[in-house]
Amino acid sequence: MPKRVVLTGFMGAGKSALGPRLAQQLGWDFIDLDDEIVRAEQRSIAQIFEAVGEDRFRALERNALAKALDLESVVLALGGGAIETAANRQLLQQDRETLLLYLEAPLEVLIERCEQQKLERNAVRRPVLEKRAELTERFQRRRPLYEMADWTIDTTGQTLDELVTVVVARWNEAPWNQPPER
Ligand code: S3P
């Protein structure tokens, strides 16, 4: 049985929304990798990008992931770009106790959700989202990397409640929850 569930996918995939709900269902803790970085650095992701640049942010992200993967009974939401760092992919793939879930949706849907979040609540600023010209390229570059996940969950047109139900059902049907063969 996995000791960690890690959620990956582009911005707007629903990682930070599904994560706490899934953790609650499993009786586990929820960790948001971006929040860990913000807490450690005492400044927002946008401020980190502005002050030290994306490369430095990726290094902080890499360290935060390595630390988080030491924990057990946690659901961990990655930032959308964490999968682009080769060291992160290696950590995630070599770790047999981590179940990697890719929350999938088309780019138009993801952008629309991010825009909606900006309108509805005090959404965190996403510096990568603001670079619109590069967005399609980033999405296409990342897609095959996300697809290396253990499970791919299509989130298009699904409410949060529906998504929780889908993932929990799949978890309950997973091999580690089946009675041993006699
Ligand atoms: C990023 C996604 C963000 C955050 C940072 C960079 C990206 O996380 O890590 O702004 O490169 O896609 P979310 O996917 O939670 O928005």
mmCIF file with all atom_site columns, C-alpha atoms and ligand atoms in Angstrom:
data_model
loop_
_atom_site.group_PDB
_atom_site.id
_atom_site.type_symbol
_atom_site.label_atom_id
_atom_site.label_alt_id
_atom_site.label_comp_id
_atom_site.label_asym_id
_atom_site.label_entity_id
_atom_site.label_seq_id
_atom_site.pdbx_PDB_ins_code
_atom_site.Cartn_x
_atom_site.Cartn_y
_atom_site.Cartn_z
_atom_site.occupancy
_atom_site.B_iso_or_equiv
_atom_site.pdbx_formal_charge
_atom_site.auth_seq_id
_atom_site.auth_comp_id
_atom_site.auth_asym_id
_atom_site.auth_atom_id
_atom_site.pdbx_PDB_model_num
ATOM   1   C CA . MET A 1 1   ? 0.000   0.000   0.000   1.00 0.00 ? 1   MET A CA 1
ATOM   2   C CA . PRO A 1 2   ? 1.366   3.438   -0.929  1.00 0.00 ? 2   PRO A CA 1
ATOM   3   C CA . LYS A 1 3   ? 2.458   5.662   1.931   1.00 0.00 ? 3   LYS A CA 1
ATOM   4   C CA . ARG A 1 4   ? 2.005   8.869   -0.024  1.00 0.00 ? 4   ARG A CA 1
ATOM   5   C CA . VAL A 1 5   ? -0.241  10.174  -2.759  1.00 0.00 ? 5   VAL A CA 1
ATOM   6   C CA . VAL A 1 6   ? 1.322   12.922  -4.876  1.00 0.00 ? 6   VAL A CA 1
ATOM   7   C CA . LEU A 1 7   ? -0.858  15.070  -7.117  1.00 0.00 ? 7   LEU A CA 1
ATOM   8   C CA . THR A 1 8   ? 0.568   16.495  -10.307 1.00 0.00 ? 8   THR A CA 1
ATOM   9   C CA . GLY A 1 9   ? -0.873  18.400  -13.265 1.00 0.00 ? 9   GLY A CA 1
ATOM   10  C CA . PHE A 1 10  ? -0.825  21.866  -14.791 1.00 0.00 ? 10  PHE A CA 1
ATOM   11  C CA . MET A 1 11  ? -1.972  25.027  -12.984 1.00 0.00 ? 11  MET A CA 1
ATOM   12  C CA . GLY A 1 12  ? -5.735  24.833  -12.524 1.00 0.00 ? 12  GLY A CA 1
ATOM   13  C CA . ALA A 1 13  ? -5.782  21.025  -12.510 1.00 0.00 ? 13  ALA A CA 1
ATOM   14  C CA . GLY A 1 14  ? -7.299  20.985  -9.016  1.00 0.00 ? 14  GLY A CA 1
ATOM   15  C CA . LYS A 1 15  ? -4.310  19.639  -7.065  1.00 0.00 ? 15  LYS A CA 1
ATOM   16  C CA . SER A 1 16  ? -4.723  21.994  -4.101  1.00 0.00 ? 16  SER A CA 1
ATOM   17  C CA . ALA A 1 17  ? -8.512  21.562  -4.091  1.00 0.00 ? 17  ALA A CA 1
ATOM   18  C CA . LEU A 1 18  ? -8.611  17.775  -4.329  1.00 0.00 ? 18  LEU A CA 1
ATOM   19  C CA . GLY A 1 19  ? -5.622  17.226  -2.036  1.00 0.00 ? 19  GLY A CA 1
ATOM   20  C CA . PRO A 1 20  ? -7.217  18.151  1.319   1.00 0.00 ? 20  PRO A CA 1
ATOM   21  C CA . ARG A 1 21  ? -10.424 16.276  0.466   1.00 0.00 ? 21  ARG A CA 1
ATOM   22  C CA . LEU A 1 22  ? -8.538  13.150  -0.470  1.00 0.00 ? 22  LEU A CA 1
ATOM   23  C CA . ALA A 1 23  ? -6.369  13.388  2.635   1.00 0.00 ? 23  ALA A CA 1
ATOM   24  C CA . GLN A 1 24  ? -9.501  13.650  4.754   1.00 0.00 ? 24  GLN A CA 1
ATOM   25  C CA . GLN A 1 25  ? -10.936 10.507  3.123   1.00 0.00 ? 25  GLN A CA 1
ATOM   26  C CA . LEU A 1 26  ? -7.746  8.551   3.741   1.00 0.00 ? 26  LEU A CA 1
ATOM   27  C CA . GLY A 1 27  ? -7.277  9.929   7.262   1.00 0.00 ? 27  GLY A CA 1
ATOM   28  C CA . TRP A 1 28  ? -3.936  11.394  6.158   1.00 0.00 ? 28  TRP A CA 1
ATOM   29  C CA . ASP A 1 29  ? -2.357  14.863  6.277   1.00 0.00 ? 29  ASP A CA 1
ATOM   30  C CA . PHE A 1 30  ? -2.327  17.254  3.342   1.00 0.00 ? 30  PHE A CA 1
ATOM   31  C CA . ILE A 1 31  ? 0.755   19.165  2.246   1.00 0.00 ? 31  ILE A CA 1
ATOM   32  C CA . ASP A 1 32  ? 0.919   21.766  -0.501  1.00 0.00 ? 32  ASP A CA 1
ATOM   33  C CA . LEU A 1 33  ? 4.479   22.025  -1.776  1.00 0.00 ? 33  LEU A CA 1
ATOM   34  C CA . ASP A 1 34  ? 4.114   25.694  -2.768  1.00 0.00 ? 34  ASP A CA 1
ATOM   35  C CA . ASP A 1 35  ? 2.870   26.527  0.736   1.00 0.00 ? 35  ASP A CA 1
ATOM   36  C CA . GLU A 1 36  ? 5.892   24.775  2.239   1.00 0.00 ? 36  GLU A CA 1
ATOM   37  C CA . ILE A 1 37  ? 8.210   26.906  0.086   1.00 0.00 ? 37  ILE A CA 1
ATOM   38  C CA . VAL A 1 38  ? 6.325   30.106  0.961   1.00 0.00 ? 38  VAL A CA 1
ATOM   39  C CA . ARG A 1 39  ? 6.540   29.290  4.656   1.00 0.00 ? 39  ARG A CA 1
ATOM   40  C CA . ALA A 1 40  ? 10.251  28.474  4.539   1.00 0.00 ? 40  ALA A CA 1
ATOM   41  C CA . GLU A 1 41  ? 11.121  31.541  2.455   1.00 0.00 ? 41  GLU A CA 1
ATOM   42  C CA . GLN A 1 42  ? 8.708   33.919  4.191   1.00 0.00 ? 42  GLN A CA 1
ATOM   43  C CA . ARG A 1 43  ? 7.555   35.346  0.863   1.00 0.00 ? 43  ARG A CA 1
ATOM   44  C CA . SER A 1 44  ? 5.066   34.503  -1.864  1.00 0.00 ? 44  SER A CA 1
ATOM   45  C CA . ILE A 1 45  ? 5.858   32.430  -4.956  1.00 0.00 ? 45  ILE A CA 1
ATOM   46  C CA . ALA A 1 46  ? 5.466   35.569  -7.097  1.00 0.00 ? 46  ALA A CA 1
ATOM   47  C CA . GLN A 1 47  ? 7.920   37.428  -4.845  1.00 0.00 ? 47  GLN A CA 1
ATOM   48  C CA . ILE A 1 48  ? 10.409  34.556  -5.084  1.00 0.00 ? 48  ILE A CA 1
ATOM   49  C CA . PHE A 1 49  ? 10.176  34.583  -8.895  1.00 0.00 ? 49  PHE A CA 1
ATOM   50  C CA . GLU A 1 50  ? 10.681  38.338  -8.939  1.00 0.00 ? 50  GLU A CA 1
ATOM   51  C CA . ALA A 1 51  ? 13.531  38.425  -6.462  1.00 0.00 ? 51  ALA A CA 1
ATOM   52  C CA . VAL A 1 52  ? 15.612  35.396  -7.448  1.00 0.00 ? 52  VAL A CA 1
ATOM   53  C CA . GLY A 1 53  ? 14.093  34.010  -10.663 1.00 0.00 ? 53  GLY A CA 1
ATOM   54  C CA . GLU A 1 54  ? 12.534  30.763  -11.749 1.00 0.00 ? 54  GLU A CA 1
ATOM   55  C CA . ASP A 1 55  ? 15.737  28.682  -11.619 1.00 0.00 ? 55  ASP A CA 1
ATOM   56  C CA . ARG A 1 56  ? 16.226  29.456  -7.949  1.00 0.00 ? 56  ARG A CA 1
ATOM   57  C CA . PHE A 1 57  ? 12.550  28.747  -7.291  1.00 0.00 ? 57  PHE A CA 1
ATOM   58  C CA . ARG A 1 58  ? 13.000  25.318  -8.940  1.00 0.00 ? 58  ARG A CA 1
ATOM   59  C CA . ALA A 1 59  ? 15.939  24.599  -6.612  1.00 0.00 ? 59  ALA A CA 1
ATOM   60  C CA . LEU A 1 60  ? 13.812  25.479  -3.568  1.00 0.00 ? 60  LEU A CA 1
ATOM   61  C CA . GLU A 1 61  ? 11.036  23.310  -4.975  1.00 0.00 ? 61  GLU A CA 1
ATOM   62  C CA . ARG A 1 62  ? 13.431  20.401  -5.425  1.00 0.00 ? 62  ARG A CA 1
ATOM   63  C CA . ASN A 1 63  ? 14.603  20.612  -1.806  1.00 0.00 ? 63  ASN A CA 1
ATOM   64  C CA . ALA A 1 64  ? 11.055  20.923  -0.515  1.00 0.00 ? 64  ALA A CA 1
ATOM   65  C CA . LEU A 1 65  ? 9.988   17.835  -2.476  1.00 0.00 ? 65  LEU A CA 1
ATOM   66  C CA . ALA A 1 66  ? 12.895  15.741  -1.204  1.00 0.00 ? 66  ALA A CA 1
ATOM   67  C CA . LYS A 1 67  ? 11.889  16.655  2.365   1.00 0.00 ? 67  LYS A CA 1
ATOM   68  C CA . ALA A 1 68  ? 8.187   16.010  1.801   1.00 0.00 ? 68  ALA A CA 1
ATOM   69  C CA . LEU A 1 69  ? 8.861   12.563  0.374   1.00 0.00 ? 69  LEU A CA 1
ATOM   70  C CA . ASP A 1 70  ? 10.318  11.528  3.733   1.00 0.00 ? 70  ASP A CA 1
ATOM   71  C CA . LEU A 1 71  ? 6.854   11.814  5.252   1.00 0.00 ? 71  LEU A CA 1
ATOM   72  C CA . GLU A 1 72  ? 4.275   9.053   5.429   1.00 0.00 ? 72  GLU A CA 1
ATOM   73  C CA . SER A 1 73  ? 0.478   9.060   5.288   1.00 0.00 ? 73  SER A CA 1
ATOM   74  C CA . VAL A 1 74  ? 0.398   12.314  3.365   1.00 0.00 ? 74  VAL A CA 1
ATOM   75  C CA . VAL A 1 75  ? -1.297  13.644  0.263   1.00 0.00 ? 75  VAL A CA 1
ATOM   76  C CA . LEU A 1 76  ? 1.082   16.082  -1.401  1.00 0.00 ? 76  LEU A CA 1
ATOM   77  C CA . ALA A 1 77  ? 0.105   18.633  -4.059  1.00 0.00 ? 77  ALA A CA 1
ATOM   78  C CA . LEU A 1 78  ? 3.007   19.609  -6.318  1.00 0.00 ? 78  LEU A CA 1
ATOM   79  C CA . GLY A 1 79  ? 3.260   22.907  -8.172  1.00 0.00 ? 79  GLY A CA 1
ATOM   80  C CA . GLY A 1 80  ? 2.490   22.527  -11.871 1.00 0.00 ? 80  GLY A CA 1
ATOM   81  C CA . GLY A 1 81  ? 6.124   22.849  -12.932 1.00 0.00 ? 81  GLY A CA 1
ATOM   82  C CA . ALA A 1 82  ? 7.745   20.506  -10.410 1.00 0.00 ? 82  ALA A CA 1
ATOM   83  C CA . ILE A 1 83  ? 7.578   17.630  -12.885 1.00 0.00 ? 83  ILE A CA 1
ATOM   84  C CA . GLU A 1 84  ? 9.924   19.464  -15.268 1.00 0.00 ? 84  GLU A CA 1
ATOM   85  C CA . THR A 1 85  ? 12.866  19.049  -12.906 1.00 0.00 ? 85  THR A CA 1
ATOM   86  C CA . ALA A 1 86  ? 14.582  15.770  -13.781 1.00 0.00 ? 86  ALA A CA 1
ATOM   87  C CA . ALA A 1 87  ? 15.692  15.188  -10.165 1.00 0.00 ? 87  ALA A CA 1
ATOM   88  C CA . ASN A 1 88  ? 12.061  15.439  -9.024  1.00 0.00 ? 88  ASN A CA 1
ATOM   89  C CA . ARG A 1 89  ? 10.907  12.908  -11.592 1.00 0.00 ? 89  ARG A CA 1
ATOM   90  C CA . GLN A 1 90  ? 13.649  10.568  -10.515 1.00 0.00 ? 90  GLN A CA 1
ATOM   91  C CA . LEU A 1 91  ? 12.688  10.916  -6.850  1.00 0.00 ? 91  LEU A CA 1
ATOM   92  C CA . LEU A 1 92  ? 9.031   10.284  -7.625  1.00 0.00 ? 92  LEU A CA 1
ATOM   93  C CA . GLN A 1 93  ? 9.625   7.338   -9.906  1.00 0.00 ? 93  GLN A CA 1
ATOM   94  C CA . GLN A 1 94  ? 12.162  5.491   -7.826  1.00 0.00 ? 94  GLN A CA 1
ATOM   95  C CA . ASP A 1 95  ? 9.924   5.757   -4.771  1.00 0.00 ? 95  ASP A CA 1
ATOM   96  C CA . ARG A 1 96  ? 7.730   2.675   -4.828  1.00 0.00 ? 96  ARG A CA 1
ATOM   97  C CA . GLU A 1 97  ? 5.762   3.888   -1.825  1.00 0.00 ? 97  GLU A CA 1
ATOM   98  C CA . THR A 1 98  ? 4.483   6.962   -3.648  1.00 0.00 ? 98  THR A CA 1
ATOM   99  C CA . LEU A 1 99  ? 1.407   6.869   -5.841  1.00 0.00 ? 99  LEU A CA 1
ATOM   100 C CA . LEU A 1 100 ? 1.599   9.637   -8.451  1.00 0.00 ? 100 LEU A CA 1
ATOM   101 C CA . LEU A 1 101 ? -1.722  10.963  -9.723  1.00 0.00 ? 101 LEU A CA 1
ATOM   102 C CA . TYR A 1 102 ? -2.009  13.164  -12.783 1.00 0.00 ? 102 TYR A CA 1
ATOM   103 C CA . LEU A 1 103 ? -5.052  15.436  -12.841 1.00 0.00 ? 103 LEU A CA 1
ATOM   104 C CA . GLU A 1 104 ? -5.676  16.038  -16.503 1.00 0.00 ? 104 GLU A CA 1
ATOM   105 C CA . ALA A 1 105 ? -7.646  18.660  -18.461 1.00 0.00 ? 105 ALA A CA 1
ATOM   106 C CA . PRO A 1 106 ? -7.210  20.519  -21.780 1.00 0.00 ? 106 PRO A CA 1
ATOM   107 C CA . LEU A 1 107 ? -5.242  23.772  -21.646 1.00 0.00 ? 107 LEU A CA 1
ATOM   108 C CA . GLU A 1 108 ? -8.302  25.959  -22.384 1.00 0.00 ? 108 GLU A CA 1
ATOM   109 C CA . VAL A 1 109 ? -10.128 24.421  -19.409 1.00 0.00 ? 109 VAL A CA 1
ATOM   110 C CA . LEU A 1 110 ? -7.120  24.915  -17.127 1.00 0.00 ? 110 LEU A CA 1
ATOM   111 C CA . ILE A 1 111 ? -6.694  28.574  -18.094 1.00 0.00 ? 111 ILE A CA 1
ATOM   112 C CA . GLU A 1 112 ? -10.403 29.178  -17.624 1.00 0.00 ? 112 GLU A CA 1
ATOM   113 C CA . ARG A 1 113 ? -10.278 27.657  -14.117 1.00 0.00 ? 113 ARG A CA 1
ATOM   114 C CA . CYS A 1 114 ? -7.281  29.817  -13.162 1.00 0.00 ? 114 CYS A CA 1
ATOM   115 C CA . GLU A 1 115 ? -9.087  32.924  -14.437 1.00 0.00 ? 115 GLU A CA 1
ATOM   116 C CA . GLN A 1 116 ? -12.189 31.907  -12.513 1.00 0.00 ? 116 GLN A CA 1
ATOM   117 C CA . GLN A 1 117 ? -10.132 31.498  -9.322  1.00 0.00 ? 117 GLN A CA 1
ATOM   118 C CA . LYS A 1 118 ? -8.808  35.022  -9.759  1.00 0.00 ? 118 LYS A CA 1
ATOM   119 C CA . LEU A 1 119 ? -12.372 36.342  -9.892  1.00 0.00 ? 119 LEU A CA 1
ATOM   120 C CA . GLU A 1 120 ? -13.823 34.241  -7.102  1.00 0.00 ? 120 GLU A CA 1
ATOM   121 C CA . ARG A 1 121 ? -11.247 34.388  -4.389  1.00 0.00 ? 121 ARG A CA 1
ATOM   122 C CA . ASN A 1 122 ? -7.952  35.904  -3.508  1.00 0.00 ? 122 ASN A CA 1
ATOM   123 C CA . ALA A 1 123 ? -6.053  33.509  -5.780  1.00 0.00 ? 123 ALA A CA 1
ATOM   124 C CA . VAL A 1 124 ? -2.282  33.429  -5.410  1.00 0.00 ? 124 VAL A CA 1
ATOM   125 C CA . ARG A 1 125 ? -0.443  35.142  -8.250  1.00 0.00 ? 125 ARG A CA 1
ATOM   126 C CA . ARG A 1 126 ? 0.970   32.629  -10.715 1.00 0.00 ? 126 ARG A CA 1
ATOM   127 C CA . PRO A 1 127 ? 3.989   34.113  -12.509 1.00 0.00 ? 127 PRO A CA 1
ATOM   128 C CA . VAL A 1 128 ? 4.087   31.265  -15.040 1.00 0.00 ? 128 VAL A CA 1
ATOM   129 C CA . LEU A 1 129 ? 0.425   31.836  -15.958 1.00 0.00 ? 129 LEU A CA 1
ATOM   130 C CA . GLU A 1 130 ? 1.180   35.481  -16.651 1.00 0.00 ? 130 GLU A CA 1
ATOM   131 C CA . LYS A 1 131 ? 3.638   34.543  -19.415 1.00 0.00 ? 131 LYS A CA 1
ATOM   132 C CA . ARG A 1 132 ? 0.840   33.723  -21.847 1.00 0.00 ? 132 ARG A CA 1
ATOM   133 C CA . ALA A 1 133 ? 3.057   33.472  -24.917 1.00 0.00 ? 133 ALA A CA 1
ATOM   134 C CA . GLU A 1 134 ? 4.951   30.541  -23.368 1.00 0.00 ? 134 GLU A CA 1
ATOM   135 C CA . LEU A 1 135 ? 1.976   28.743  -21.898 1.00 0.00 ? 135 LEU A CA 1
ATOM   136 C CA . THR A 1 136 ? 1.118   26.385  -24.775 1.00 0.00 ? 136 THR A CA 1
ATOM   137 C CA . GLU A 1 137 ? 4.732   25.398  -25.133 1.00 0.00 ? 137 GLU A CA 1
ATOM   138 C CA . ARG A 1 138 ? 5.069   24.724  -21.410 1.00 0.00 ? 138 ARG A CA 1
ATOM   139 C CA . PHE A 1 139 ? 1.891   22.692  -21.405 1.00 0.00 ? 139 PHE A CA 1
ATOM   140 C CA . GLN A 1 140 ? 3.021   20.571  -24.340 1.00 0.00 ? 140 GLN A CA 1
ATOM   141 C CA . ARG A 1 141 ? 6.467   20.088  -22.877 1.00 0.00 ? 141 ARG A CA 1
ATOM   142 C CA . ARG A 1 142 ? 5.037   18.957  -19.556 1.00 0.00 ? 142 ARG A CA 1
ATOM   143 C CA . ARG A 1 143 ? 2.245   16.733  -20.793 1.00 0.00 ? 143 ARG A CA 1
ATOM   144 C CA . PRO A 1 144 ? 4.328   13.614  -21.518 1.00 0.00 ? 144 PRO A CA 1
ATOM   145 C CA . LEU A 1 145 ? 6.024   14.081  -18.142 1.00 0.00 ? 145 LEU A CA 1
ATOM   146 C CA . TYR A 1 146 ? 2.697   14.226  -16.271 1.00 0.00 ? 146 TYR A CA 1
ATOM   147 C CA . GLU A 1 147 ? 1.628   11.135  -18.189 1.00 0.00 ? 147 GLU A CA 1
ATOM   148 C CA . MET A 1 148 ? 4.324   9.096   -16.491 1.00 0.00 ? 148 MET A CA 1
ATOM   149 C CA . ALA A 1 149 ? 2.086   9.126   -13.401 1.00 0.00 ? 149 ALA A CA 1
ATOM   150 C CA . ASP A 1 150 ? 0.683   5.889   -11.994 1.00 0.00 ? 150 ASP A CA 1
ATOM   151 C CA . TRP A 1 151 ? -2.882  7.069   -12.507 1.00 0.00 ? 151 TRP A CA 1
ATOM   152 C CA . THR A 1 152 ? -4.330  9.664   -14.858 1.00 0.00 ? 152 THR A CA 1
ATOM   153 C CA . ILE A 1 153 ? -7.618  11.199  -13.784 1.00 0.00 ? 153 ILE A CA 1
ATOM   154 C CA . ASP A 1 154 ? -9.656  13.183  -16.316 1.00 0.00 ? 154 ASP A CA 1
ATOM   155 C CA . THR A 1 155 ? -10.990 16.214  -14.453 1.00 0.00 ? 155 THR A CA 1
ATOM   156 C CA . THR A 1 156 ? -12.857 17.868  -17.332 1.00 0.00 ? 156 THR A CA 1
ATOM   157 C CA . GLY A 1 157 ? -16.445 18.663  -16.427 1.00 0.00 ? 157 GLY A CA 1
ATOM   158 C CA . GLN A 1 158 ? -16.120 17.015  -12.994 1.00 0.00 ? 158 GLN A CA 1
ATOM   159 C CA . THR A 1 159 ? -17.094 18.754  -9.799  1.00 0.00 ? 159 THR A CA 1
ATOM   160 C CA . LEU A 1 160 ? -14.769 18.463  -6.822  1.00 0.00 ? 160 LEU A CA 1
ATOM   161 C CA . ASP A 1 161 ? -17.187 16.041  -5.137  1.00 0.00 ? 161 ASP A CA 1
ATOM   162 C CA . GLU A 1 162 ? -17.258 13.851  -8.239  1.00 0.00 ? 162 GLU A CA 1
ATOM   163 C CA . LEU A 1 163 ? -13.494 13.840  -8.433  1.00 0.00 ? 163 LEU A CA 1
ATOM   164 C CA . VAL A 1 164 ? -13.163 12.791  -4.798  1.00 0.00 ? 164 VAL A CA 1
ATOM   165 C CA . THR A 1 165 ? -15.610 9.952   -5.432  1.00 0.00 ? 165 THR A CA 1
ATOM   166 C CA . VAL A 1 166 ? -13.731 8.771   -8.544  1.00 0.00 ? 166 VAL A CA 1
ATOM   167 C CA . VAL A 1 167 ? -10.338 8.752   -6.836  1.00 0.00 ? 167 VAL A CA 1
ATOM   168 C CA . VAL A 1 168 ? -11.561 7.128   -3.616  1.00 0.00 ? 168 VAL A CA 1
ATOM   169 C CA . ALA A 1 169 ? -13.363 4.399   -5.611  1.00 0.00 ? 169 ALA A CA 1
ATOM   170 C CA . ARG A 1 170 ? -10.202 3.701   -7.553  1.00 0.00 ? 170 ARG A CA 1
ATOM   171 C CA . TRP A 1 171 ? -8.204  3.601   -4.328  1.00 0.00 ? 171 TRP A CA 1
ATOM   172 C CA . ASN A 1 172 ? -10.642 1.137   -2.765  1.00 0.00 ? 172 ASN A CA 1
ATOM   173 C CA . GLU A 1 173 ? -10.450 -1.102  -5.831  1.00 0.00 ? 173 GLU A CA 1
ATOM   174 C CA . ALA A 1 174 ? -6.652  -0.966  -5.991  1.00 0.00 ? 174 ALA A CA 1
ATOM   175 C CA . PRO A 1 175 ? -4.685  -4.209  -5.583  1.00 0.00 ? 175 PRO A CA 1
ATOM   176 C CA . TRP A 1 176 ? -3.464  -3.281  -2.093  1.00 0.00 ? 176 TRP A CA 1
ATOM   177 C CA . ASN A 1 177 ? -7.038  -3.140  -0.846  1.00 0.00 ? 177 ASN A CA 1
ATOM   178 C CA . GLN A 1 178 ? -7.983  -6.590  -2.125  1.00 0.00 ? 178 GLN A CA 1
ATOM   179 C CA . PRO A 1 179 ? -8.086  -9.611  0.167   1.00 0.00 ? 179 PRO A CA 1
ATOM   180 C CA . PRO A 1 180 ? -5.106  -11.932 -0.266  1.00 0.00 ? 180 PRO A CA 1
ATOM   181 C CA . GLU A 1 181 ? -5.638  -14.924 -2.567  1.00 0.00 ? 181 GLU A CA 1
ATOM   182 C CA . ARG A 1 182 ? -5.971  -18.235 -0.813  1.00 0.00 ? 182 ARG A CA 1
HETATM 183 C C1 . S3P B 2 .   ? 3.942   26.817  -11.428 1.00 0.00 ? 1   S3P B C1 1
HETATM 184 C C2 . S3P B 2 .   ? 2.788   26.451  -10.799 1.00 0.00 ? 1   S3P B C2 1
HETATM 185 C C3 . S3P B 2 .   ? 2.408   26.946  -9.467  1.00 0.00 ? 1   S3P B C3 1
HETATM 186 C C4 . S3P B 2 .   ? 3.664   27.347  -8.663  1.00 0.00 ? 1   S3P B C4 1
HETATM 187 C C5 . S3P B 2 .   ? 4.515   28.288  -9.447  1.00 0.00 ? 1   S3P B C5 1
HETATM 188 C C6 . S3P B 2 .   ? 4.963   27.700  -10.782 1.00 0.00 ? 1   S3P B C6 1
HETATM 189 C C7 . S3P B 2 .   ? 4.227   26.286  -12.778 1.00 0.00 ? 1   S3P B C7 1
HETATM 190 O O1 . S3P B 2 .   ? 1.686   25.955  -8.756  1.00 0.00 ? 1   S3P B O1 1
HETATM 191 O O2 . S3P B 2 .   ? 4.412   26.231  -8.284  1.00 0.00 ? 1   S3P B O2 1
HETATM 192 O O3 . S3P B 2 .   ? 3.786   29.460  -9.646  1.00 0.00 ? 1   S3P B O3 1
HETATM 193 O O4 . S3P B 2 .   ? 5.383   26.373  -13.233 1.00 0.00 ? 1   S3P B O4 1
HETATM 194 O O5 . S3P B 2 .   ? 3.290   25.736  -13.410 1.00 0.00 ? 1   S3P B O5 1
HETATM 195 P P1 . S3P B 2 .   ? 0.156   25.522  -9.130  1.00 0.00 ? 1   S3P B P1 1
HETATM 196 O O6 . S3P B 2 .   ? 0.227   24.476  -10.188 1.00 0.00 ? 1   S3P B O6 1
HETATM 197 O O7 . S3P B 2 .   ? -0.367  24.994  -7.848  1.00 0.00 ? 1   S3P B O7 1
HETATM 198 O O8 . S3P B 2 .   ? -0.544  26.754  -9.589  1.00 0.00 ? 1   S3P B O8 1
#
